[in-house]
Amino acid sequence: MRLAVVLPVGDDHKAWEVDIWAARRERGAPPPQRYWQGRLGMRPWDVFIA
């Protein structure tokens, strides 16, 4: 499981930025899958394992 994403900042790429929420955002299901899970009364997978 990823903890964070390291992104280059600026044109020279000498500075780096750590984005700790990017890995969490990728855990979510795609929108159509979440939509149908909601319509069918199912709990989305990321909510189920939380």
PDB file of C-alpha atoms in Angstrom:
ATOM      1  CA  MET A   1       0.000   0.000   0.000  1.00  0.00           C
ATOM      2  CA  ARG A   2       1.364   3.390  -0.951  1.00  0.00           C
ATOM      3  CA  LEU A   3       1.775   6.003   1.745  1.00  0.00           C
ATOM      4  CA  ALA A   4       2.406   9.084  -0.397  1.00  0.00           C
ATOM      5  CA  VAL A   5       3.295  10.366  -3.846  1.00  0.00           C
ATOM      6  CA  VAL A   6       6.385  12.506  -4.502  1.00  0.00           C
ATOM      7  CA  LEU A   7       5.812  15.142  -7.201  1.00  0.00           C
ATOM      8  CA  PRO A   8       8.372  17.447  -8.834  1.00  0.00           C
ATOM      9  CA  VAL A   9       7.716  21.177  -8.343  1.00  0.00           C
ATOM     10  CA  GLY A  10       8.695  23.846 -10.851  1.00  0.00           C
ATOM     11  CA  ASP A  11      10.356  23.661 -14.252  1.00  0.00           C
ATOM     12  CA  ASP A  12      13.807  22.742 -12.981  1.00  0.00           C
ATOM     13  CA  HIS A  13      12.499  19.773 -10.896  1.00  0.00           C
ATOM     14  CA  LYS A  14      14.965  20.527  -8.101  1.00  0.00           C
ATOM     15  CA  ALA A  15      12.246  20.768  -5.465  1.00  0.00           C
ATOM     16  CA  TRP A  16       9.834  18.001  -4.558  1.00  0.00           C
ATOM     17  CA  GLU A  17       6.409  17.991  -2.934  1.00  0.00           C
ATOM     18  CA  VAL A  18       4.970  15.098  -0.949  1.00  0.00           C
ATOM     19  CA  ASP A  19       1.248  14.516  -1.496  1.00  0.00           C
ATOM     20  CA  ILE A  20       0.037  12.127   1.220  1.00  0.00           C
ATOM     21  CA  TRP A  21      -3.603  12.238   0.074  1.00  0.00           C
ATOM     22  CA  ALA A  22      -2.956  11.108  -3.526  1.00  0.00           C
ATOM     23  CA  ALA A  23      -2.622   7.480  -2.465  1.00  0.00           C
ATOM     24  CA  ARG A  24      -5.911   7.688  -0.555  1.00  0.00           C
ATOM     25  CA  ARG A  25      -7.719   9.274  -3.504  1.00  0.00           C
ATOM     26  CA  GLU A  26      -6.664   6.380  -5.744  1.00  0.00           C
ATOM     27  CA  ARG A  27      -8.346   3.894  -3.407  1.00  0.00           C
ATOM     28  CA  GLY A  28     -11.812   5.082  -4.387  1.00  0.00           C
ATOM     29  CA  ALA A  29     -13.886   3.215  -6.932  1.00  0.00           C
ATOM     30  CA  PRO A  30     -14.601   4.682 -10.367  1.00  0.00           C
ATOM     31  CA  PRO A  31     -17.793   6.797 -10.491  1.00  0.00           C
ATOM     32  CA  PRO A  32     -20.002   4.318 -12.443  1.00  0.00           C
ATOM     33  CA  GLN A  33     -19.202   1.511 -10.031  1.00  0.00           C
ATOM     34  CA  ARG A  34     -20.000   3.695  -6.981  1.00  0.00           C
ATOM     35  CA  TYR A  35     -23.214   4.879  -8.638  1.00  0.00           C
ATOM     36  CA  TRP A  36     -24.532   1.364  -9.195  1.00  0.00           C
ATOM     37  CA  GLN A  37     -23.469   0.207  -5.760  1.00  0.00           C
ATOM     38  CA  GLY A  38     -25.541   3.051  -4.324  1.00  0.00           C
ATOM     39  CA  ARG A  39     -28.511   2.272  -6.569  1.00  0.00           C
ATOM     40  CA  LEU A  40     -28.449  -1.391  -5.537  1.00  0.00           C
ATOM     41  CA  GLY A  41     -28.138  -0.570  -1.834  1.00  0.00           C
ATOM     42  CA  MET A  42     -24.597  -1.914  -1.623  1.00  0.00           C
ATOM     43  CA  ARG A  43     -21.889  -0.328   0.477  1.00  0.00           C
ATOM     44  CA  PRO A  44     -18.955   0.969  -1.644  1.00  0.00           C
ATOM     45  CA  TRP A  45     -15.784  -1.102  -1.216  1.00  0.00           C
ATOM     46  CA  ASP A  46     -13.649   1.721   0.229  1.00  0.00           C
ATOM     47  CA  VAL A  47     -16.336   2.420   2.849  1.00  0.00           C
ATOM     48  CA  PHE A  48     -16.671  -1.294   3.597  1.00  0.00           C
ATOM     49  CA  ILE A  49     -12.960  -1.771   4.352  1.00  0.00           C
ATOM     50  CA  ALA A  50     -12.558   1.516   6.288  1.00  0.00           C
TER      51      ALA A  50
END
